[in-house]
Amino acid sequence: MTELPAEFTTYTRQLMGDERFERYLHSFEEEAPVSIRLNPRKPTGKPIDGEEVPWCRHAYYLKQRPNFTMDPLFHAGCYYVQEASSMFLDEIVRQLSIFNFQLSTLDMCAAPGGKSTLLRSALPEESVLYSNEPIRNRASILAENVQKWGYPNHIVTNNYPKDYRKSKLRFDIILCDVPCSGEGMFRKDEATIREWSPQNVEKCWKLQREIVADAWECLNEDGLFIYSTCTFNTKENEENIRWMLEEYDAKVLKVETKPEWNITGSLLEGFNEPVYRFIPGISRGEGLFMCVLQKTSQNSSHSSEQVVPKAGMTRSKAWNKLFQGLEYIVPSVGTNEKKASYPQVELSYPQAMAYLRHEALVLPEETPRGLVEVCFLGHPLGLAKNIGNRANNLYPKEWKIKTTYIPNEYEPILKKI
């Protein structure tokens, strides 16, 4: 049995009540569910032995956890491995974002990219999404996942929330999946148990309010603000929502759910606004808290003019001026620049895995010289430069897989339909 911190146990039992808390404890004796979300732009089929996640389109629970590293389609961005509770974001966007026009959107704390790629898939085609991560190495991981997902008008930045506030960029939807004490991750990551402390909880809720204060200034009037954590306590959840309602002109929006989803509402006495808490052992996923607020009046010193780069903009002086000093690290994804077309070469499974390990390739004799796009089952993996007797591997070195064990045959996770 996993040993949880005594102070966490005492507080959380009182918060959840004995029945909920016992069901939560029992979840540690069970295997955590494995779930993936398919990329609508790269259709391949449905998972083998997959069961639909009820609150997210194109998402499935798997009966067991395969070795995703050994699947080239995973590296091609055909699907994303994501915890199912986090996919509730799709239900929120589906119900509350009723617009069918271009939206400007910001994911303020976006790494590693699960919610960002989901959000970009759910938004209208011509929308623009900024995905931001303050920590540089995490921003690089975010950039990799965004590029593999392959949507236009998706920009990755490496800045602090205060930089966005200064930039005067304005957005219709802002997602703040804020750094938290990680109580909802205890079942998946024992390191979060060791790192937990009441002092860290205090530190987190104060930091969360600082992030919210900066992000709120970037929200357009009537815009949606989606707040989420992967923790249970009310200090980082309901009490922060109550603070936002007191501090800003805002209202909480309701998301319709089904009883069989077993989503838990507010656990803060006297606070009855609609919030959504996923508790392992009760709902089918890991710990998550979400709430949606709407900005009800202009409460900002910024101009009401919406300042966001539009689809089709290139890296011009106008583009750089709009960024107002923000550092962006994947401009080619966001600017909708014309993509060069290269001859495509289909790789076998062993060749595809060799390519992902950043090894040189020998391509068929009829392959044109120069840059070619290598594919697996029709889905591009990246570029290679064919020089005749071999092809130089242009897959980014920082993305290469380091495993030495490679199966003899491809074991598909997805099946064509």
mmCIF file of N, CA and C in Angstrom, residues 337-383:
data_model
loop_
_atom_site.group_PDB
_atom_site.id
_atom_site.type_symbol
_atom_site.label_atom_id
_atom_site.label_comp_id
_atom_site.label_asym_id
_atom_site.label_seq_id
_atom_site.Cartn_x
_atom_site.Cartn_y
_atom_site.Cartn_z
ATOM 1 N N GLU A 337 3.349 29.738 -42.977
ATOM 2 C CA GLU A 337 4.194 29.906 -44.152
ATOM 3 C C GLU A 337 3.984 28.727 -45.104
ATOM 4 N N LYS A 338 4.148 28.978 -46.398
ATOM 5 C CA LYS A 338 3.956 27.940 -47.400
ATOM 6 C C LYS A 338 4.961 26.814 -47.185
ATOM 7 N N LYS A 339 4.451 25.616 -47.045
ATOM 8 C CA LYS A 339 5.311 24.463 -46.790
ATOM 9 C C LYS A 339 5.854 23.886 -48.092
ATOM 10 N N ALA A 340 7.160 23.670 -48.113
ATOM 11 C CA ALA A 340 7.756 23.081 -49.303
ATOM 12 C C ALA A 340 7.284 21.642 -49.461
ATOM 13 N N SER A 341 7.161 21.209 -50.709
ATOM 14 C CA SER A 341 6.715 19.852 -50.990
ATOM 15 C C SER A 341 7.921 19.025 -51.432
ATOM 16 N N TYR A 342 8.147 17.902 -50.761
ATOM 17 C CA TYR A 342 9.277 17.037 -51.074
ATOM 18 C C TYR A 342 8.764 15.663 -51.510
ATOM 19 N N PRO A 343 9.547 14.957 -52.331
ATOM 20 C CA PRO A 343 9.175 13.590 -52.685
ATOM 21 C C PRO A 343 9.056 12.743 -51.414
ATOM 22 N N GLN A 344 8.069 11.871 -51.377
ATOM 23 C CA GLN A 344 7.852 11.023 -50.206
ATOM 24 C C GLN A 344 8.380 9.615 -50.455
ATOM 25 N N VAL A 345 8.994 9.065 -49.417
ATOM 26 C CA VAL A 345 9.546 7.717 -49.489
ATOM 27 C C VAL A 345 8.986 6.912 -48.312
ATOM 28 N N GLU A 346 8.370 5.788 -48.619
ATOM 29 C CA GLU A 346 7.798 4.923 -47.578
ATOM 30 C C GLU A 346 8.892 4.052 -46.972
ATOM 31 N N LEU A 347 8.961 4.003 -45.638
ATOM 32 C CA LEU A 347 9.946 3.192 -44.926
ATOM 33 C C LEU A 347 9.301 1.934 -44.361
ATOM 34 N N SER A 348 10.082 0.881 -44.288
ATOM 35 C CA SER A 348 9.649 -0.310 -43.564
ATOM 36 C C SER A 348 9.713 -0.011 -42.066
ATOM 37 N N TYR A 349 9.179 -0.922 -41.255
ATOM 38 C CA TYR A 349 9.227 -0.702 -39.806
ATOM 39 C C TYR A 349 10.664 -0.612 -39.288
ATOM 40 N N PRO A 350 11.565 -1.550 -39.649
ATOM 41 C CA PRO A 350 12.953 -1.418 -39.173
ATOM 42 C C PRO A 350 13.608 -0.117 -39.632
ATOM 43 N N GLN A 351 13.314 0.307 -40.880
ATOM 44 C CA GLN A 351 13.880 1.565 -41.369
ATOM 45 C C GLN A 351 13.334 2.762 -40.579
ATOM 46 N N ALA A 352 12.030 2.725 -40.296
ATOM 47 C CA ALA A 352 11.425 3.828 -39.555
ATOM 48 C C ALA A 352 12.040 3.952 -38.169
ATOM 49 N N MET A 353 12.259 2.820 -37.493
ATOM 50 C CA MET A 353 12.860 2.874 -36.164
ATOM 51 C C MET A 353 14.317 3.336 -36.238
ATOM 52 N N ALA A 354 15.032 2.929 -37.295
ATOM 53 C CA ALA A 354 16.402 3.407 -37.484
ATOM 54 C C ALA A 354 16.414 4.918 -37.696
ATOM 55 N N TYR A 355 15.460 5.413 -38.468
ATOM 56 C CA TYR A 355 15.368 6.852 -38.698
ATOM 57 C C TYR A 355 15.122 7.591 -37.385
ATOM 58 N N LEU A 356 14.211 7.067 -36.552
ATOM 59 C CA LEU A 356 13.889 7.714 -35.277
ATOM 60 C C LEU A 356 15.055 7.650 -34.295
ATOM 61 N N ARG A 357 15.987 6.709 -34.522
ATOM 62 C CA ARG A 357 17.207 6.643 -33.710
ATOM 63 C C ARG A 357 18.313 7.523 -34.303
ATOM 64 N N HIS A 358 17.968 8.251 -35.338
ATOM 65 C CA HIS A 358 18.873 9.188 -36.010
ATOM 66 C C HIS A 358 20.045 8.468 -36.688
ATOM 67 N N GLU A 359 19.763 7.324 -37.279
ATOM 68 C CA GLU A 359 20.771 6.584 -38.027
ATOM 69 C C GLU A 359 20.648 6.900 -39.519
ATOM 70 N N ALA A 360 21.729 6.704 -40.247
ATOM 71 C CA ALA A 360 21.700 6.903 -41.698
ATOM 72 C C ALA A 360 20.842 5.828 -42.349
ATOM 73 N N LEU A 361 20.249 6.150 -43.495
ATOM 74 C CA LEU A 361 19.370 5.233 -44.213
ATOM 75 C C LEU A 361 19.925 4.962 -45.603
ATOM 76 N N VAL A 362 19.567 3.794 -46.119
ATOM 77 C CA VAL A 362 19.793 3.495 -47.535
ATOM 78 C C VAL A 362 18.423 3.378 -48.174
ATOM 79 N N LEU A 363 18.116 4.308 -49.092
ATOM 80 C CA LEU A 363 16.802 4.367 -49.710
ATOM 81 C C LEU A 363 16.822 3.671 -51.072
ATOM 82 N N PRO A 364 15.673 3.310 -51.616
ATOM 83 C CA PRO A 364 15.620 2.645 -52.926
ATOM 84 C C PRO A 364 16.362 3.438 -54.009
ATOM 85 N N GLU A 365 16.902 2.733 -54.976
ATOM 86 C CA GLU A 365 17.720 3.368 -56.017
ATOM 87 C C GLU A 365 16.969 4.459 -56.768
ATOM 88 N N GLU A 366 15.665 4.280 -56.940
ATOM 89 C CA GLU A 366 14.900 5.252 -57.720
ATOM 90 C C GLU A 366 14.570 6.525 -56.935
ATOM 91 N N THR A 367 14.965 6.605 -55.667
ATOM 92 C CA THR A 367 14.683 7.783 -54.844
ATOM 93 C C THR A 367 15.439 8.991 -55.393
ATOM 94 N N PRO A 368 14.757 10.116 -55.610
ATOM 95 C CA PRO A 368 15.442 11.311 -56.116
ATOM 96 C C PRO A 368 16.529 11.786 -55.152
ATOM 97 N N ARG A 369 17.562 12.396 -55.725
ATOM 98 C CA ARG A 369 18.611 12.990 -54.894
ATOM 99 C C ARG A 369 18.069 14.254 -54.226
ATOM 100 N N GLY A 370 18.646 14.581 -53.079
ATOM 101 C CA GLY A 370 18.248 15.787 -52.363
ATOM 102 C C GLY A 370 17.287 15.478 -51.226
ATOM 103 N N LEU A 371 16.536 16.478 -50.804
ATOM 104 C CA LEU A 371 15.639 16.343 -49.661
ATOM 105 C C LEU A 371 14.419 15.499 -50.018
ATOM 106 N N VAL A 372 14.115 14.538 -49.163
ATOM 107 C CA VAL A 372 12.919 13.717 -49.310
ATOM 108 C C VAL A 372 12.234 13.627 -47.948
ATOM 109 N N GLU A 373 10.946 13.382 -47.985
ATOM 110 C CA GLU A 373 10.166 13.201 -46.755
ATOM 111 C C GLU A 373 9.945 11.710 -46.547
ATOM 112 N N VAL A 374 10.431 11.189 -45.429
ATOM 113 C CA VAL A 374 10.280 9.754 -45.165
ATOM 114 C C VAL A 374 9.010 9.525 -44.366
ATOM 115 N N CYS A 375 8.306 8.428 -44.713
ATOM 116 C CA CYS A 375 6.985 8.166 -44.146
ATOM 117 C C CYS A 375 6.902 6.736 -43.625
ATOM 118 N N PHE A 376 5.971 6.531 -42.719
ATOM 119 C CA PHE A 376 5.629 5.183 -42.265
ATOM 120 C C PHE A 376 4.120 5.050 -42.339
ATOM 121 N N LEU A 377 3.658 4.055 -43.083
ATOM 122 C CA LEU A 377 2.229 3.845 -43.337
ATOM 123 C C LEU A 377 1.556 5.117 -43.850
ATOM 124 N N GLY A 378 2.319 5.857 -44.656
ATOM 125 C CA GLY A 378 1.779 7.061 -45.286
ATOM 126 C C GLY A 378 1.868 8.324 -44.464
ATOM 127 N N HIS A 379 2.380 8.247 -43.246
ATOM 128 C CA HIS A 379 2.449 9.415 -42.373
ATOM 129 C C HIS A 379 3.891 9.893 -42.246
ATOM 130 N N PRO A 380 4.166 11.156 -42.583
ATOM 131 C CA PRO A 380 5.537 11.674 -42.559
ATOM 132 C C PRO A 380 6.162 11.630 -41.167
ATOM 133 N N LEU A 381 7.424 11.224 -41.133
ATOM 134 C CA LEU A 381 8.214 11.241 -39.900
ATOM 135 C C LEU A 381 9.186 12.410 -39.872
ATOM 136 N N GLY A 382 9.643 12.854 -41.042
ATOM 137 C CA GLY A 382 10.612 13.938 -41.103
ATOM 138 C C GLY A 382 11.347 13.915 -42.427
ATOM 139 N N LEU A 383 12.469 14.627 -42.486
ATOM 140 C CA LEU A 383 13.230 14.775 -43.719
ATOM 141 C C LEU A 383 14.540 13.988 -43.671
#
